[in-house]
Tab-separated table of C-alpha atoms and ligand atoms in Angstrom:
chain	number	residue	atom	x	y	z
A	1	MET	CA	0.049	-0.016	0.532
A	2	LYS	CA	1.046	3.435	-0.684
A	3	ILE	CA	1.073	6.150	1.522
A	4	LEU	CA	1.018	9.759	1.093
A	5	VAL	CA	1.779	12.065	4.693
A	6	PRO	CA	1.019	15.651	3.529
A	7	VAL	CA	3.497	17.813	5.814
A	8	LYS	CA	3.512	21.606	7.196
A	9	ARG	CA	5.983	23.566	7.748
A	10	VAL	CA	5.101	25.624	10.759
A	11	ILE	CA	6.134	27.786	14.040
A	12	ASP	CA	8.109	25.491	16.224
A	13	TYR	CA	5.864	24.472	19.048
A	14	ASN	CA	7.966	25.392	21.582
A	15	VAL	CA	8.357	29.518	20.527
A	16	LYS	CA	5.854	31.548	22.154
A	17	PRO	CA	4.251	33.080	19.042
A	18	ARG	CA	4.515	37.526	18.895
A	19	VAL	CA	1.769	39.475	17.095
A	20	LYS	CA	2.858	41.565	14.381
A	21	MET	CA	3.006	45.510	15.890
A	22	ASP	CA	0.227	45.994	13.660
A	23	GLY	CA	-2.128	43.403	14.524
A	24	THR	CA	-1.944	41.352	11.136
A	25	GLY	CA	-0.709	38.172	11.976
A	26	VAL	CA	2.092	36.551	13.708
A	27	ASP	CA	5.658	37.506	13.265
A	28	LEU	CA	7.833	34.550	11.814
A	29	ALA	CA	10.997	36.666	11.081
A	30	ASN	CA	13.769	35.009	12.386
A	31	VAL	CA	11.853	32.356	14.334
A	32	LYS	CA	12.176	29.061	14.497
A	33	MET	CA	10.026	26.798	12.264
A	34	SER	CA	9.200	23.241	12.312
A	35	MET	CA	7.154	20.114	11.153
A	36	ASN	CA	3.885	20.285	12.664
A	37	PRO	CA	3.956	18.023	15.371
A	38	PHE	CA	0.734	16.408	14.348
A	39	ASP	CA	2.127	15.575	11.150
A	40	GLU	CA	5.429	14.275	12.403
A	41	ILE	CA	2.965	11.455	14.236
A	42	ALA	CA	1.541	10.856	11.002
A	43	VAL	CA	5.171	10.454	9.599
A	44	GLU	CA	6.149	7.421	12.340
A	45	GLU	CA	3.080	5.771	11.559
A	46	ALA	CA	3.530	5.623	7.920
A	47	ILE	CA	7.347	4.562	8.562
A	48	ARG	CA	5.937	2.004	11.099
A	49	LEU	CA	3.690	0.082	8.601
A	50	LYS	CA	6.354	0.178	6.107
A	51	GLU	CA	8.530	-1.576	8.809
A	52	LYS	CA	5.463	-4.393	9.265
A	53	GLY	CA	5.532	-4.873	5.566
A	54	VAL	CA	2.110	-3.164	5.177
A	55	ALA	CA	3.206	0.072	3.188
A	56	THR	CA	4.872	0.011	0.311
A	57	GLU	CA	6.135	3.546	-0.342
A	58	ILE	CA	6.091	6.573	1.644
A	59	ILE	CA	5.561	9.787	-0.346
A	60	ALA	CA	6.146	12.896	1.846
A	61	VAL	CA	3.751	16.553	0.156
A	62	SER	CA	4.416	19.825	1.625
A	63	ILE	CA	2.145	22.898	0.206
A	64	GLY	CA	4.206	26.373	0.874
A	65	GLU	CA	7.286	28.261	0.569
A	66	GLN	CA	10.539	26.917	-0.852
A	67	LYS	CA	11.938	26.575	2.986
A	68	ALA	CA	8.886	23.899	3.580
A	69	GLN	CA	11.532	21.534	1.105
A	70	GLU	CA	13.620	21.463	4.772
A	71	THR	CA	10.353	20.030	6.138
A	72	LEU	CA	10.312	17.597	3.194
A	73	ARG	CA	14.081	16.657	3.876
A	74	THR	CA	13.523	16.481	7.644
A	75	ALA	CA	10.338	13.512	7.016
A	76	LEU	CA	12.760	11.888	3.955
A	77	ALA	CA	15.379	11.594	6.851
A	78	MET	CA	12.850	9.774	9.733
A	79	GLY	CA	12.180	7.087	6.639
A	80	ALA	CA	9.810	8.578	3.817
A	81	ASP	CA	10.849	7.295	0.296
A	82	ARG	CA	10.514	10.657	-2.160
A	83	ALA	CA	8.860	13.425	-1.512
A	84	ILE	CA	6.826	16.294	-3.932
A	85	LEU	CA	7.020	20.266	-2.809
A	86	VAL	CA	4.352	22.439	-4.311
A	87	VAL	CA	5.723	25.605	-4.053
A	88	SER	CA	3.533	28.888	-2.919
A	89	GLU	CA	5.160	31.937	-1.676
A	90	THR	CA	1.725	32.640	-0.518
A	91	GLU	CA	0.114	30.885	2.298
A	92	VAL	CA	-2.264	28.276	0.822
A	93	GLU	CA	-5.623	27.966	2.716
A	94	PRO	CA	-6.930	24.702	3.601
A	95	LEU	CA	-9.440	24.553	0.610
A	96	GLY	CA	-6.617	25.261	-1.612
A	97	VAL	CA	-4.408	22.553	-0.077
A	98	ALA	CA	-7.062	20.220	0.267
A	99	LYS	CA	-7.931	20.360	-3.797
A	100	ILE	CA	-4.374	20.533	-4.529
A	101	LEU	CA	-3.994	16.999	-2.012
A	102	ALA	CA	-6.901	15.486	-4.438
A	103	LYS	CA	-5.050	16.017	-7.785
A	104	ILE	CA	-2.057	14.171	-6.365
A	105	VAL	CA	-4.378	11.599	-4.681
A	106	ALA	CA	-5.844	11.070	-7.934
A	107	GLU	CA	-2.149	11.106	-9.588
A	108	GLU	CA	-0.399	8.759	-7.215
A	109	GLY	CA	-3.616	6.644	-6.087
A	110	PRO	CA	-2.721	5.805	-2.455
A	111	GLY	CA	-3.930	3.299	-0.407
A	112	MET	CA	-4.084	5.742	2.754
A	113	VAL	CA	-3.461	9.416	3.097
A	114	ILE	CA	-2.064	10.074	6.768
A	115	LEU	CA	-2.368	13.858	7.361
A	116	GLY	CA	-2.184	15.644	10.747
A	117	LYS	CA	-6.111	16.339	12.636
A	118	GLN	CA	-4.707	19.666	12.608
A	119	ALA	CA	-2.034	22.579	11.381
A	120	ILE	CA	-0.733	24.403	15.114
A	121	ASP	CA	-0.399	27.398	13.315
A	122	ASP	CA	-4.181	28.153	12.269
A	123	ASP	CA	-5.320	25.395	14.007
A	124	SER	CA	-8.256	24.735	11.377
A	125	ASN	CA	-8.807	21.154	11.317
A	126	GLN	CA	-10.300	21.159	7.991
A	127	VAL	CA	-8.072	19.435	5.616
A	128	GLY	CA	-8.404	16.018	6.095
A	129	GLN	CA	-11.995	15.860	6.224
A	130	MET	CA	-12.200	18.448	3.394
A	131	LEU	CA	-9.725	15.784	1.243
A	132	ALA	CA	-11.806	13.056	1.895
A	133	ALA	CA	-15.106	14.786	0.728
A	134	LEU	CA	-12.912	16.082	-2.238
A	135	THR	CA	-11.962	12.669	-3.430
A	136	GLY	CA	-15.580	10.766	-2.158
A	137	ARG	CA	-12.752	8.871	0.267
A	138	PRO	CA	-13.675	7.104	3.977
A	139	GLN	CA	-12.150	9.127	6.634
A	140	GLY	CA	-10.920	8.009	10.249
A	141	THR	CA	-9.800	11.862	11.613
A	142	PHE	CA	-8.068	11.564	15.666
A	143	ALA	CA	-6.614	8.412	15.142
A	144	SER	CA	-4.982	6.905	18.219
A	145	LYS	CA	-4.328	3.490	16.980
A	146	ILE	CA	-4.577	2.079	13.407
A	147	GLU	CA	-4.756	-0.968	12.720
A	148	ILE	CA	-4.621	-2.682	8.792
A	149	ASP	CA	-5.879	-6.058	7.567
A	150	GLY	CA	-5.835	-5.915	3.651
A	151	ASP	CA	-7.734	-3.109	2.393
A	152	SER	CA	-9.450	-3.308	5.920
A	153	ILE	CA	-8.454	-0.056	7.952
A	154	LYS	CA	-9.574	0.303	11.656
A	155	VAL	CA	-9.585	3.703	13.265
A	156	THR	CA	-9.616	3.851	16.608
A	157	ARG	CA	-11.167	7.746	17.549
A	158	GLU	CA	-10.570	9.739	20.090
A	159	VAL	CA	-13.835	11.260	21.326
A	160	ASP	CA	-14.861	13.199	23.779
A	161	GLY	CA	-16.467	10.139	25.892
A	162	GLY	CA	-13.567	7.710	24.897
A	163	LEU	CA	-12.800	5.768	22.168
A	164	GLU	CA	-14.750	5.086	18.921
A	165	THR	CA	-13.551	2.453	16.626
A	166	VAL	CA	-14.083	2.854	13.156
A	167	SER	CA	-13.645	0.413	9.831
A	168	LEU	CA	-13.058	2.218	6.818
A	169	LYS	CA	-12.070	0.550	3.341
A	170	SER	CA	-8.871	1.580	1.588
A	171	PRO	CA	-8.000	3.565	-0.172
A	172	ALA	CA	-8.977	5.878	2.678
A	173	ILE	CA	-7.836	9.344	4.386
A	174	VAL	CA	-6.377	9.259	8.418
A	175	THR	CA	-5.845	11.910	10.492
A	176	THR	CA	-3.451	11.859	13.232
A	177	ASP	CA	-4.385	12.411	17.208
A	178	LEU	CA	-1.807	12.908	19.450
A	179	ARG	CA	-1.355	9.572	21.442
A	180	LEU	CA	-1.348	7.535	18.382
A	181	ASN	CA	2.865	6.885	18.753
A	182	GLU	CA	5.944	8.826	19.516
A	183	PRO	CA	7.833	9.672	16.595
A	184	ARG	CA	11.718	9.431	16.655
A	185	TYR	CA	14.192	11.759	15.957
A	186	ALA	CA	15.955	11.257	12.289
A	187	SER	CA	19.792	9.483	12.678
A	188	LEU	CA	22.613	11.653	11.203
A	189	PRO	CA	23.074	8.971	8.792
A	190	ASN	CA	19.892	9.092	7.869
A	191	ILE	CA	19.870	12.557	7.526
A	192	MET	CA	22.545	12.558	4.958
A	193	LYS	CA	21.404	9.764	3.007
A	194	ALA	CA	17.851	11.829	2.843
A	195	LYS	CA	19.591	14.145	0.680
A	196	SER	CA	20.185	12.367	-1.917
A	197	LYS	CA	16.208	11.047	-2.306
A	198	PRO	CA	13.789	12.296	-4.979
A	199	LEU	CA	12.196	15.739	-4.273
A	200	ALA	CA	9.921	17.093	-6.721
A	201	GLN	CA	8.938	20.461	-6.909
A	202	LYS	CA	5.565	21.651	-8.375
A	203	THR	CA	3.193	24.447	-8.963
A	204	PRO	CA	-0.126	24.921	-7.751
A	205	ALA	CA	-0.555	25.642	-11.271
A	206	ASP	CA	0.447	22.603	-12.295
A	207	TYR	CA	-2.559	20.871	-10.517
A	208	GLY	CA	-4.590	23.338	-12.397
A	209	VAL	CA	-5.664	24.829	-8.370
A	210	ASP	CA	-6.554	28.602	-7.939
A	211	VAL	CA	-5.031	29.508	-4.825
A	212	THR	CA	-6.318	33.178	-4.447
A	213	PRO	CA	-7.149	33.397	-0.639
A	214	ARG	CA	-10.526	33.387	-0.256
A	215	LEU	CA	-10.725	34.716	3.765
A	216	LYS	CA	-9.471	38.061	4.901
A	217	THR	CA	-7.798	38.019	8.666
A	218	LEU	CA	-9.278	41.182	10.174
A	219	LYS	CA	-7.105	41.331	12.992
A	220	VAL	CA	-4.971	38.998	15.206
A	221	ALA	CA	-4.148	40.139	18.799
A	222	GLU	CA	-2.686	38.189	22.298
A	223	PRO	CA	-4.432	36.611	25.054
A	224	PRO	CA	-4.968	38.507	27.579
A	225	LYS	CA	-2.112	39.426	30.063
A	226	ARG	CA	-3.144	37.039	33.523
A	227	SER	CA	-3.011	39.037	36.482
A	228	ALA	CA	-0.390	38.190	39.224
A	229	GLY	CA	-1.887	35.723	41.934
A	230	VAL	CA	-2.044	36.038	45.256
A	231	LYS	CA	-0.450	34.241	48.198
A	232	VAL	CA	-3.400	32.906	51.232
A	233	ALA	CA	-1.497	32.725	54.608
A	234	ASP	CA	-3.917	28.663	55.110
A	235	VAL	CA	-7.161	27.259	53.689
A	236	ASP	CA	-9.826	29.319	55.689
A	237	GLU	CA	-8.469	32.252	53.968
A	238	LEU	CA	-8.736	30.747	50.742
A	239	VAL	CA	-12.344	29.259	51.031
A	240	ALA	CA	-13.243	32.843	52.597
A	241	LYS	CA	-11.590	34.232	48.981
A	242	LEU	CA	-13.457	32.037	47.065
A	243	LYS	CA	-16.941	32.808	48.756
A	244	ALA	CA	-16.158	36.959	48.381
A	245	MET	CA	-15.580	35.935	44.813
A	246	GLY	CA	-18.882	33.985	44.756
A	247	VAL	CA	-16.930	30.627	43.060
A	248	ALA	CA	-17.410	28.826	46.668
A	249	ALA	CA	-20.600	28.414	48.541
B	301	AMP	P1	-5.248	22.297	9.283
B	301	AMP	O1	-6.590	21.335	8.511
B	301	AMP	O2	-5.010	23.238	8.297
B	301	AMP	O3	-5.377	22.392	10.554
B	301	AMP	O4	-4.026	21.091	8.630
B	301	AMP	C1	-4.611	19.829	9.134
B	301	AMP	C2	-3.207	18.986	8.082
B	301	AMP	O5	-3.004	19.212	6.781
B	301	AMP	C3	-1.990	19.097	8.794
B	301	AMP	O6	-2.279	18.533	9.790
B	301	AMP	C4	-1.281	18.507	7.180
B	301	AMP	O7	-1.028	17.414	7.344
B	301	AMP	C5	-1.946	19.127	6.325
B	301	AMP	N1	-1.674	20.327	5.801
B	301	AMP	C6	-2.266	21.870	6.355
B	301	AMP	N2	-1.619	22.603	5.601
B	301	AMP	C7	-0.783	21.590	4.274
B	301	AMP	C8	-0.001	22.148	3.566
B	301	AMP	N3	0.588	23.636	3.164
B	301	AMP	N4	1.200	21.713	3.298
B	301	AMP	C9	1.146	20.399	3.868
B	301	AMP	N5	0.018	19.563	4.268
B	301	AMP	C10	-0.979	20.451	4.726
């Protein structure tokens, strides 16, 4: 089974985002960028399936600026076989990403696409679901376990009340949740090897997709600053304060 793994280059999850002075977005100048954490989990899952002999080839795809090559090289160093970079120097919205991925799915015919459940920069949580709709393929979102038996893909999903298991028929779309696995670090020899793995370059126009933005960001603001806490001497004082605030009866 061929597996397609879309990976997005996003602000590193350890970096505290700074909002631009004019409130038009997050300041990305000189900020560390990395692979979206949920996508690292997706790459790891694809590699484990290849190690088990279930997956035959892993293709990593990224849509973004030239620098997204670094993200693809990381996926290749982890164990993906080849990569496709769809270059767009302007931000592509989730629908545009899903439309491009749908074209790549039609071209490559993967048995499964594993995406992150959301990109941590825009927190959209849309691409996987849109891709399933555009391709007419079944979807299993927020996977905490994936079991494959022939063309049956069993996905255990994290839902509010606990776990739900759904059975999908391949080809299908799956999105990863945090507890699916713990991604590996790429070893130095694999980082070196990744430099010679194939990386194809395309543009949205090659797939006939118009990526003109449909949304306009009106304002981006920092969350309100938390006010300083107060130290209390004992439990009685704490309860008295909570009562005064109307929190405790
Ligand atoms: P989102 O719907 O934007 O929160 O993204 C969900 C998932 O779609 C991500 O975890 C990625 O797997 C994939 N994705 C989103 N944007 C891109 C992109 N520009 N390039 C590649 N994959 C993407």
